[in-house]
Coordinates of C-alpha atoms in Angstrom, one line a residue:
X115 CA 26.6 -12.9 28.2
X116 CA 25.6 -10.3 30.7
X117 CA 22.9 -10.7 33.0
X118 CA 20.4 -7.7 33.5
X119 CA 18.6 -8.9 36.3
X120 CA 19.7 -5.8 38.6
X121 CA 20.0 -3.5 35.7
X122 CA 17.9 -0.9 34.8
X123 CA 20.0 0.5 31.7
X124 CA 17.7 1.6 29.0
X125 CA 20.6 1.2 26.5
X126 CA 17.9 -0.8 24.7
X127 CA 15.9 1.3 23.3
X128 CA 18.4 3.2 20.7
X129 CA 18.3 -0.4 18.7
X130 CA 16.7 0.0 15.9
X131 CA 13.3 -1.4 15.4
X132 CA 10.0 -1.0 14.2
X133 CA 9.1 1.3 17.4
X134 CA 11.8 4.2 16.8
X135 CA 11.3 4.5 13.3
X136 CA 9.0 7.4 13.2
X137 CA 5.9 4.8 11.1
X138 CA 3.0 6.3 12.2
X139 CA 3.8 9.8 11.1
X140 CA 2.7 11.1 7.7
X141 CA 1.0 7.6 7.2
X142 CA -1.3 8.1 4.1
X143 CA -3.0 4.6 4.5
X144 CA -5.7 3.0 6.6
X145 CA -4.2 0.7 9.2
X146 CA -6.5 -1.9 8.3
X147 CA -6.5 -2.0 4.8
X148 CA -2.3 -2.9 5.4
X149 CA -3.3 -5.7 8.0
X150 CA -5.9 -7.3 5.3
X151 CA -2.7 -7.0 2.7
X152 CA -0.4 -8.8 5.1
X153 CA -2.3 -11.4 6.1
X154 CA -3.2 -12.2 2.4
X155 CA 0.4 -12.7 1.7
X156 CA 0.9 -14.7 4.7
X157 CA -2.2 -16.9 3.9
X158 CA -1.0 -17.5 0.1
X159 CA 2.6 -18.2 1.3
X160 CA 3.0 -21.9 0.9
X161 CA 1.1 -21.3 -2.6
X162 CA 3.8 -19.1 -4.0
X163 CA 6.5 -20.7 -2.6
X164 CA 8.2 -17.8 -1.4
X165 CA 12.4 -18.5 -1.0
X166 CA 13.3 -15.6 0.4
X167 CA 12.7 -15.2 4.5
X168 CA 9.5 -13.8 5.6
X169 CA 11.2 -12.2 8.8
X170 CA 10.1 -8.5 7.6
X171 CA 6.8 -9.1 7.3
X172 CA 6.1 -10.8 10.7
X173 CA 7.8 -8.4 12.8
X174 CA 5.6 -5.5 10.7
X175 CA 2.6 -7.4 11.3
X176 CA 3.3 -8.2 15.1
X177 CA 4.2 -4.2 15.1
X178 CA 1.0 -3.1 13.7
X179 CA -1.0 -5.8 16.7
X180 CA 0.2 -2.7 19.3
X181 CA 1.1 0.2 17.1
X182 CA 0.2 3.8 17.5
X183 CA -2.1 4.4 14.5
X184 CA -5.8 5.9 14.5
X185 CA -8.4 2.8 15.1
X186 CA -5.8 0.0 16.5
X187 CA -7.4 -2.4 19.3
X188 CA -4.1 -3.7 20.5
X189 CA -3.7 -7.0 20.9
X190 CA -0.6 -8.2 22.8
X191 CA -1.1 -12.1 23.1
X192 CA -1.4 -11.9 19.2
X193 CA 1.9 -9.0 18.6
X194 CA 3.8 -11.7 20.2
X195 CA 2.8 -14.9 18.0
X196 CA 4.0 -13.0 15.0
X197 CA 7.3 -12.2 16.8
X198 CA 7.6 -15.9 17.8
X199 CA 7.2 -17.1 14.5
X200 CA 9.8 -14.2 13.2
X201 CA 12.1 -15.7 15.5
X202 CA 11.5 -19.6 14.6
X203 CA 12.2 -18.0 10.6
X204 CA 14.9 -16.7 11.4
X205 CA 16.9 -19.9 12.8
X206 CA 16.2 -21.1 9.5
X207 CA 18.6 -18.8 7.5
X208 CA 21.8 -19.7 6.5
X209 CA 23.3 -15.9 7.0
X210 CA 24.7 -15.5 10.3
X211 CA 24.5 -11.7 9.8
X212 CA 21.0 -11.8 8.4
X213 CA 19.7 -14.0 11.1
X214 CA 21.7 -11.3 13.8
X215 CA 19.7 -8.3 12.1
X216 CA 16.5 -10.0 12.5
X217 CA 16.6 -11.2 16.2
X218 CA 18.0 -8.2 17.0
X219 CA 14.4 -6.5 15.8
X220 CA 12.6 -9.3 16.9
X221 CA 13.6 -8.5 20.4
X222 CA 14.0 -5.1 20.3
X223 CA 10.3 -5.2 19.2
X224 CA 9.4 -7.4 22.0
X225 CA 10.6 -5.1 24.6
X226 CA 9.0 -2.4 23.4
X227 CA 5.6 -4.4 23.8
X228 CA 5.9 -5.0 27.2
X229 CA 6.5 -1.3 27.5
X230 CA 2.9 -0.6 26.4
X231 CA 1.8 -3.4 28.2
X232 CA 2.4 -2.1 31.3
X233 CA 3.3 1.6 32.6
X234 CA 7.1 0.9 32.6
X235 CA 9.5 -2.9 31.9
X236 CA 9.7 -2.7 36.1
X237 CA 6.2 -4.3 36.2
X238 CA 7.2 -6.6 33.2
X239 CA 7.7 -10.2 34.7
X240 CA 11.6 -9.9 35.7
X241 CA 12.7 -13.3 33.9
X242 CA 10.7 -12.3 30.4
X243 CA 12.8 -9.1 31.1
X244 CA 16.3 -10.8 31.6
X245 CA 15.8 -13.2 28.7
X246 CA 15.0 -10.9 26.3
X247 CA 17.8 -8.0 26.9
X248 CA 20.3 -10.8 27.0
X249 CA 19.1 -12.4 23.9
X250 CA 19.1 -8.3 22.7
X251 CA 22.9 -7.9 24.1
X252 CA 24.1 -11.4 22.2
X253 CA 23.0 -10.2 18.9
X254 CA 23.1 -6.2 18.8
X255 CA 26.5 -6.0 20.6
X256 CA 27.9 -9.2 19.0
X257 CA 29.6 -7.8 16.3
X258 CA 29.9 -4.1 17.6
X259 CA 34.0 -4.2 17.2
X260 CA 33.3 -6.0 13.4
X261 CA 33.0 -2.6 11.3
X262 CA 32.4 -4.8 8.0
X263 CA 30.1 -6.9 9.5
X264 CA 28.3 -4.0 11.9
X265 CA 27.7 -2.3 8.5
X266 CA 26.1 -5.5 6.7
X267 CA 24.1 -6.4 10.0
X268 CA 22.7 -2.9 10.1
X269 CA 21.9 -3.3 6.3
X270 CA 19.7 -6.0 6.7
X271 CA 17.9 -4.0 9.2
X272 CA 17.4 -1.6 6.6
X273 CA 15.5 -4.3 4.4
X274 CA 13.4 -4.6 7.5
X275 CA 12.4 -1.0 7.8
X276 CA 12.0 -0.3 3.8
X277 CA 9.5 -3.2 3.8
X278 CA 7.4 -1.7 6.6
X279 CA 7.7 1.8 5.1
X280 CA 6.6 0.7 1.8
X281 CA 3.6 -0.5 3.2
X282 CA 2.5 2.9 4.5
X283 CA 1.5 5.2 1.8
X284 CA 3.4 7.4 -0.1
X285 CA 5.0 9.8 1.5
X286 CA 7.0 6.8 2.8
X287 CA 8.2 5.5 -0.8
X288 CA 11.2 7.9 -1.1
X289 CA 12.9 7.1 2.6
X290 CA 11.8 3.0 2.0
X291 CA 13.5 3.6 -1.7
X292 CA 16.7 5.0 0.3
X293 CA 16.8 2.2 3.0
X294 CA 16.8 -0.6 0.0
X295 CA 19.5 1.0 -2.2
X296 CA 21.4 1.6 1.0
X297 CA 21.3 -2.2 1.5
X298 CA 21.9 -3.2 -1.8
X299 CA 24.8 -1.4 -2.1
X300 CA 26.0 -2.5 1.4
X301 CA 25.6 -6.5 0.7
X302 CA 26.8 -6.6 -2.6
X303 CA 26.4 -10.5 -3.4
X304 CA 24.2 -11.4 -0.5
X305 CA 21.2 -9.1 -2.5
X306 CA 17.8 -11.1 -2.4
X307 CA 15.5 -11.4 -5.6
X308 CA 11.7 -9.8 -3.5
X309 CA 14.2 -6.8 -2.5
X310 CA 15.0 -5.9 -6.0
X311 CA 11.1 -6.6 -7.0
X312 CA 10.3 -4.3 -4.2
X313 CA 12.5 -1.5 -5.0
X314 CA 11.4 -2.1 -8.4
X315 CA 7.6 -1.6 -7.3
X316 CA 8.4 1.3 -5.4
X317 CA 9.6 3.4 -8.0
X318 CA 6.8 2.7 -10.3
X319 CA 4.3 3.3 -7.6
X320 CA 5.9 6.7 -7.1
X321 CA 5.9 7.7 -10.8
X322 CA 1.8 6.3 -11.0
X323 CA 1.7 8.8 -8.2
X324 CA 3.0 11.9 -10.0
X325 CA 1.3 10.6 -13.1
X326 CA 0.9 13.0 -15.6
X327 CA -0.9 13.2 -18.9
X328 CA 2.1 11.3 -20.4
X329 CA 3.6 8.0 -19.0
X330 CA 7.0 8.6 -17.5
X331 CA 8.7 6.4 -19.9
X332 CA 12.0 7.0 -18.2
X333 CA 10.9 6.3 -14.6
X334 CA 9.4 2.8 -16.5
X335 CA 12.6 1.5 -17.7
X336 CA 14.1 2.2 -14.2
X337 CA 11.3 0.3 -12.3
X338 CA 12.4 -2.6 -15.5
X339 CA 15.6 -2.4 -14.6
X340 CA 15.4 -4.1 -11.0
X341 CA 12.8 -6.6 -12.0
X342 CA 15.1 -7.8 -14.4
X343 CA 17.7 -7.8 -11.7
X344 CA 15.3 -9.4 -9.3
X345 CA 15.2 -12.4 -12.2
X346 CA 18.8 -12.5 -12.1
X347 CA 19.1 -13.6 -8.9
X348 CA 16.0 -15.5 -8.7
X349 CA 15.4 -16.9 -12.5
X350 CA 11.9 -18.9 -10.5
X351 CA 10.8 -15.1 -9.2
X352 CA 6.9 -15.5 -11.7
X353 CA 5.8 -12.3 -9.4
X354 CA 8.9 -10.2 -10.6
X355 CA 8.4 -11.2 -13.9
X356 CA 4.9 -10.3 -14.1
X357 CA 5.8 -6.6 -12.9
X358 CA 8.8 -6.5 -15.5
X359 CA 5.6 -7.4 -17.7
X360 CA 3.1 -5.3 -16.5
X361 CA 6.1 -2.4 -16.3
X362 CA 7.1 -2.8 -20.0
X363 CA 3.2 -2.9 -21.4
X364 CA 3.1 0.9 -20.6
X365 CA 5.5 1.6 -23.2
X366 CA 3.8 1.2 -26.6
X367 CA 6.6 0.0 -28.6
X368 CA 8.0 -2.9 -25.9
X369 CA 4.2 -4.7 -25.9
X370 CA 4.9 -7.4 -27.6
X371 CA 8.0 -8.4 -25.6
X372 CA 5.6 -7.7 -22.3
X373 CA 3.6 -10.5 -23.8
X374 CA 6.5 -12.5 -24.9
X375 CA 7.6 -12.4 -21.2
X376 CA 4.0 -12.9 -20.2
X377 CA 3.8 -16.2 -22.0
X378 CA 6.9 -17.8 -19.8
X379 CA 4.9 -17.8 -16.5
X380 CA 3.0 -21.2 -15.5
X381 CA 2.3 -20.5 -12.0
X382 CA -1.2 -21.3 -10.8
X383 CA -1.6 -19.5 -7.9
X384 CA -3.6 -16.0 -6.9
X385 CA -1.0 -13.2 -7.3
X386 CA 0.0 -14.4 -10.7
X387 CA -3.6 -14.9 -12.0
X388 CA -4.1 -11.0 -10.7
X389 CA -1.2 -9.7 -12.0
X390 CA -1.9 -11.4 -15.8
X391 CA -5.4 -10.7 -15.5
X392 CA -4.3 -6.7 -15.0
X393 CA -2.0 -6.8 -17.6
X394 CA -4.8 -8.1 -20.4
X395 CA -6.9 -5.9 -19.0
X396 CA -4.7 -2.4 -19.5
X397 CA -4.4 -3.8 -23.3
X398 CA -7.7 -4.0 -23.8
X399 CA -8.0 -7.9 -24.3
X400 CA -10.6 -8.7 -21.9
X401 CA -11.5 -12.1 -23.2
X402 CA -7.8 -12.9 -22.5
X403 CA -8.4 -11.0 -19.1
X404 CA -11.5 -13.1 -18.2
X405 CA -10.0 -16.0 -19.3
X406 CA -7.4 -15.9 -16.6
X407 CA -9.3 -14.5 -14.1
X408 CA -11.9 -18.3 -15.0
X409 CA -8.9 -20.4 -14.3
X410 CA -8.1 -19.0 -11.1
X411 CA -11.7 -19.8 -9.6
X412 CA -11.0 -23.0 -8.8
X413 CA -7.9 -22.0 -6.3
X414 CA -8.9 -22.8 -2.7
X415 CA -7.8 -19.2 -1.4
X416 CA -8.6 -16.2 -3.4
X417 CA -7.9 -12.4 -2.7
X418 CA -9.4 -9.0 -2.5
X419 CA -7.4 -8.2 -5.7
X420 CA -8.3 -11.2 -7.6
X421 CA -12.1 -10.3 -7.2
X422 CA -11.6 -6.2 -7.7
X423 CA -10.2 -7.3 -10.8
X424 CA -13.3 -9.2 -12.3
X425 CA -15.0 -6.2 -11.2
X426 CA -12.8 -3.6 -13.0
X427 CA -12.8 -6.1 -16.7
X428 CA -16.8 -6.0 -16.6
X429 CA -17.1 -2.1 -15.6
X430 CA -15.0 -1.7 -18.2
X431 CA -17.1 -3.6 -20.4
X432 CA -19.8 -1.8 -19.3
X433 CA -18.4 1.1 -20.7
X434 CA -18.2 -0.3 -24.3
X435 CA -21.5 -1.7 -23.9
X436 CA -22.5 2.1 -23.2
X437 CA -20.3 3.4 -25.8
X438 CA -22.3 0.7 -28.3
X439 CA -25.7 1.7 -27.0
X440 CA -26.2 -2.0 -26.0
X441 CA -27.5 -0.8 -22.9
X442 CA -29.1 -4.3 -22.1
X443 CA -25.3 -5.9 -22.0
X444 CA -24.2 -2.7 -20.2
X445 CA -26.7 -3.5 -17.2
X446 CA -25.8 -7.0 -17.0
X447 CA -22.1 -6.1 -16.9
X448 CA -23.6 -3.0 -14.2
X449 CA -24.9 -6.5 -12.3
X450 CA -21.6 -8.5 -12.4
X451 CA -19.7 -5.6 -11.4
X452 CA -21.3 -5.0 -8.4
X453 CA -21.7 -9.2 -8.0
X454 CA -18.0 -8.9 -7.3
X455 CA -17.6 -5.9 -5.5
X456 CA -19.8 -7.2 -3.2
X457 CA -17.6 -10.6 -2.8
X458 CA -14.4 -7.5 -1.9
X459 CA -16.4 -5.9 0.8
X460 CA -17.6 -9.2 2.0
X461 CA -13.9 -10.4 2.7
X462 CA -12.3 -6.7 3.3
X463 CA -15.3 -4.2 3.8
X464 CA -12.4 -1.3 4.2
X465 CA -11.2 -1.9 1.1
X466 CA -10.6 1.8 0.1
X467 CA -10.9 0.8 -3.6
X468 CA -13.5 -1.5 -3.9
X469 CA -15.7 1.0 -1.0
X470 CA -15.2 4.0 -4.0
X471 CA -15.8 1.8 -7.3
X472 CA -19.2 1.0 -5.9
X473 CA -20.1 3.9 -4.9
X474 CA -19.1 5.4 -8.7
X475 CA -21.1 2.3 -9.4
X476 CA -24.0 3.4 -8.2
X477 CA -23.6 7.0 -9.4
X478 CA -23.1 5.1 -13.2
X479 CA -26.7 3.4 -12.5
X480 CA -28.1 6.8 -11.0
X481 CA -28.6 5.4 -7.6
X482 CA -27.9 8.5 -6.7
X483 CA -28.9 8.6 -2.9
X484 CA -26.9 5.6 -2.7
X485 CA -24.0 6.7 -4.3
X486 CA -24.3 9.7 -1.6
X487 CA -24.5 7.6 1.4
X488 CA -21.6 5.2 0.6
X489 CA -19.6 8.6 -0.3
X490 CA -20.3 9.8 3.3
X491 CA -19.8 6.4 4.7
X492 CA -16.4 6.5 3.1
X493 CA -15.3 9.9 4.4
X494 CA -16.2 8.9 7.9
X495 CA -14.4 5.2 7.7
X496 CA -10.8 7.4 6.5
X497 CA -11.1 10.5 8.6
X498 CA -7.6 8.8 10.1
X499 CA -6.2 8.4 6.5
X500 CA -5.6 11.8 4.5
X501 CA -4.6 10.9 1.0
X502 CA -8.3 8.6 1.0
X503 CA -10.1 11.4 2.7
X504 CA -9.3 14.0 0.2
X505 CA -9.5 11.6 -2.6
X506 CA -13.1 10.4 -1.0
X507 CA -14.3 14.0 -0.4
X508 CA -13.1 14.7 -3.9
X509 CA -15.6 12.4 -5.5
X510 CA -18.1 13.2 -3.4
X511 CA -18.1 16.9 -4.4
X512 CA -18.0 15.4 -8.2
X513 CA -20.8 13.5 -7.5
X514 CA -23.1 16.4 -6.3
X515 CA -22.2 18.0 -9.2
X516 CA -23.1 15.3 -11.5
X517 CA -26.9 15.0 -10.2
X518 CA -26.4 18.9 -10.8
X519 CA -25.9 18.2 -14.0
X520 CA -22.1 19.8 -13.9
X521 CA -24.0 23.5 -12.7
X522 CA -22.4 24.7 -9.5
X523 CA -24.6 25.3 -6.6
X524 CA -24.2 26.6 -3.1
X525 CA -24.5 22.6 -1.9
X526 CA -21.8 21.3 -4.5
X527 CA -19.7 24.7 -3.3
X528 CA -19.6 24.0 -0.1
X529 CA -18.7 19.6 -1.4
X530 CA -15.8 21.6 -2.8
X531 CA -14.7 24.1 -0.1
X532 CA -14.5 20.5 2.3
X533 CA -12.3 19.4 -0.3
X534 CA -9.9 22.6 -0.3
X535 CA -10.3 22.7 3.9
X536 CA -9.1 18.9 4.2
X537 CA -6.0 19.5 1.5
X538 CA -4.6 22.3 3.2
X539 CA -5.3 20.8 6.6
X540 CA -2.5 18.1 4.5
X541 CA -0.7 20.2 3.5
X542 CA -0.4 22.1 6.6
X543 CA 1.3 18.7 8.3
X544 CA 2.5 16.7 5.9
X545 CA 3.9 19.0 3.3
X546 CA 3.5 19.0 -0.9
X547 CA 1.7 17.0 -3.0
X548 CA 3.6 17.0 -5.9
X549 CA 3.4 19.4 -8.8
X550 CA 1.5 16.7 -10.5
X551 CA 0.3 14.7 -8.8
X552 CA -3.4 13.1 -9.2
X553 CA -3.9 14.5 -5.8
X554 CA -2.4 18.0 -6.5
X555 CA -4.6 17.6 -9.9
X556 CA -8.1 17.6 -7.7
X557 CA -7.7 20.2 -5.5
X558 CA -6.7 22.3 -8.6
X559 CA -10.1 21.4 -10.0
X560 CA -12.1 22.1 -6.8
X561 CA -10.1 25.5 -6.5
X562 CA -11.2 26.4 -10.3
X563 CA -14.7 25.4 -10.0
X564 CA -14.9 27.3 -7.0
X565 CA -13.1 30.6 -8.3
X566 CA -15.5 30.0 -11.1
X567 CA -18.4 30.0 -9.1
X568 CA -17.8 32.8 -6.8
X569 CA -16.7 35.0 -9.8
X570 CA -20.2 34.1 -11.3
X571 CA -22.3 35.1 -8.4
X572 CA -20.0 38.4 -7.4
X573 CA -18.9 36.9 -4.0
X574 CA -15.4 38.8 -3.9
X575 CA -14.4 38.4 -0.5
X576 CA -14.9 34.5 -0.7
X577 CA -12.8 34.4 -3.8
X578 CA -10.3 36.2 -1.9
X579 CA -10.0 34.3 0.5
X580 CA -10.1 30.9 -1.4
X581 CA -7.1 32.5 -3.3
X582 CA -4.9 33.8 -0.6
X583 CA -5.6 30.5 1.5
X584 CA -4.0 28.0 -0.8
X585 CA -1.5 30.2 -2.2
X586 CA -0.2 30.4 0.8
X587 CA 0.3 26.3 0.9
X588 CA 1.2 26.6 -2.8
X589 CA -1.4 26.2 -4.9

């Protein structure tokens, strides 16, 4: 082992880690709604009695404690107890390679947190520095005459970057998608069950994404391919085999085999309850949905999710209730939907989703100044995250519109010109939205109401002008 007590090679900083991989650009999500995600998972880990290594979560979460992105207070002391226990998880697996890739990022991470630390590693306490580059040097350069096993080592580090990139919105689902097949096909037999469940969730995220008027039935059965590989390799995987569920309940004519699948999965703890509550839910069985979501009240640690979807069950009861002119039933389901929204907010109050269903809330009761200050609210909390920003400014502008009574106005114009402004400002930096994308499908409402509008009132040179602007980012 080489010493670098007198060296100041920077070799270093070429391994790969979560500092060189470019994560805080084109990041569509709020920093802090990903923190509140990890932490759940880390919190209900014993519950689901995870068997794959956790390694790839702690060194993202230790990443994110000093990280780059809009609104971080970084915390060092904390960055470096997630890295410790990344290192004490990895001694516990049985791959030599596997446990290689992950100290390698472990203390490639490391490094680069003194580095922000401090102004440069010189003022970093010379034995910290030593011990770390040599315990860098043992595992990066260990194998670096091993072609076969160089290739496998950097394959795990893949899995390690796809994880953190899927975290981080979409415009990172296509390279995260790349970095898992890559591994996949690189490890052949040594393929773990959460990575297949992953890739699996990544490419049904990406086709809810571009969703159109018609499921993408073919992008379905891909995402139900690796789940069903994911049960392959891990027959005890009840997560994976309540996405293959979820996954084959959006094709009409494979429900009852969804709910044939549905029925093998015992597990009493919070992700499955969520993910069988959803699934009832999308079919319209809401007793069934409720039902579930009863049983999993008496769990000691309960979830965002797990209270969003009691929320979403009675709002869409609600809407029956409406539908029925039982408005009586339709303003106590009004009360138990915001009963449990509340709850969300109360243990995540940045929760993007459960921030906007209330404030739809309140627009469905005509609270309509609230509605407007939680909307504004909203766009001020994600200024740092675009996809929520536009999506937020988006229902704002709807919103003004609605207490219009769906007649434009120059107040509701100008909701709508925001909107255009912030998605070619997107546009401008991160590229397309997708032809059709829910996204894309907004701003081509705002930009027809507007054209509209102008049209109706003879204002030429603002049509113009709306036209030639977003034409020229392609709309």
């Amino acid at each position: 082992m080489a010493s670098y007590e007198n060296s100041n090679d920077d070799w270093w900083e070429s391994v790969p880690c979560h500092f060189i991989w470019d994560l805080g650009e084109k990041v569509t999500v709020h920093f802090r709604s990903v923190k509140t995600n990890l932490d759940s998972k880390l919190e209900t880990r014993k519950e689901v009695n995870w068997s794959d290594s956790a390694c790839d979560l702690l060194l993202f979460r230790g990443f994110l404690e000093v990280s780059d992105f809009d609104g971080v207070q970084r915390d060092f002391c904390k960055a470096e107890q997630f890295f410790q226990e990344a290192d004490k998880e990895a001694m516990n697996t049985t791959d030599e390679l596997e446990r290689n890739a992950y100290v390698t990022v472990a203390a490639a991470n490391r490094l680069w947190a003194l580095r922000k630390k401090t102004t440069g590693l010189d003022e970093v306490t010379p034995d910290e520095q030593v011990r770390l580059l040599n315990v860098l040097e043992d595992s990066w350069k260990k194998y670096q005459d091993d072609s076969e096993s160089r290739e496998k080592i950097n394959a795990y580090i893949d899995t390690v970057a796809a994880f953190a990139l899927s975290r981080l919105g979409v415009l990172k689902y296509k390279e995260a998608e790349r970095r898992y097949r890559h591994a996949m096909k690189v490890l052949g037999q040594s393929v773990k069950s959460s990575w297949c469940q992953s890739l699996g969730m990544l490419i049904g995220r990406q086709s809810q994404h571009a969703a159109g008027p018609l499921p993408q039935y073919s992008e379905i059965e891909n995402e139900v391919r690796y789940y069903k590989k994911a049960l392959r390799i891990d027959p005890h995987n009840e997560s994976a085999r309540c996405d293959l569920a979820l996954a084959l309940g959006m094709i009409p004519d494979r429900v009852q085999e969804a709910n044939e699948i549905l029925q093998q999965v015992d597990g009493k703890y919070c992700e499955i309850f969520v993910k069988k509550a959803r699934f009832f839910r999308r079919q319209g069985e809401y007793e069934k949905c409720l039902g579930v979501l009863k049983e999993g009240e008496r769990l000691a640690s309960l979830t965002v999710n797990y209270y969003h979807q009691f929320a979403a069950v009675y709002r869409d009861l609600s809407k029956i209730a409406h539908r029925k002119g039982d408005f009586q039933v339709r303003h106590e389901y009004l009360e138990k939907e915001e009963q449990y929204l509340d709850i969300c907010l109360k243990i995540d109050p940045m929760n993007f989703g459960a921030l906007s269903d209330k404030a739809f809330l309140y627009r469905r009761r005509e609270h309509f100044q609230d509605a407007k200050n939680l909307c504004m609210h909203i766009i001020g909390e994600f200024e740092s995250s675009p996809f929520n920003l536009l999506s937020a400014k988006y229902r704002y502008a709807k919103l003004i519109l609605f207490i219009n009574r769906q007649c434009m106005n120059e107040t509701s114009a100008n909701a709508f010109e925001d909107v255009i402004n912030t998605a070619c400002s997107i546009l401008s930096t991160m590229g397309p939205l997708g032809d059709d994308t829910v996204d894309n499908r907004n701003v081509l409402d705002s930009k027809k109401l507007l054209e509209q509008y102008y049209q109706t009132n003879g204002e030429a040179q603002k049509l113009r002008y709306l036209q030639n602007r977003t034409s020229s980012v392609g709309f």
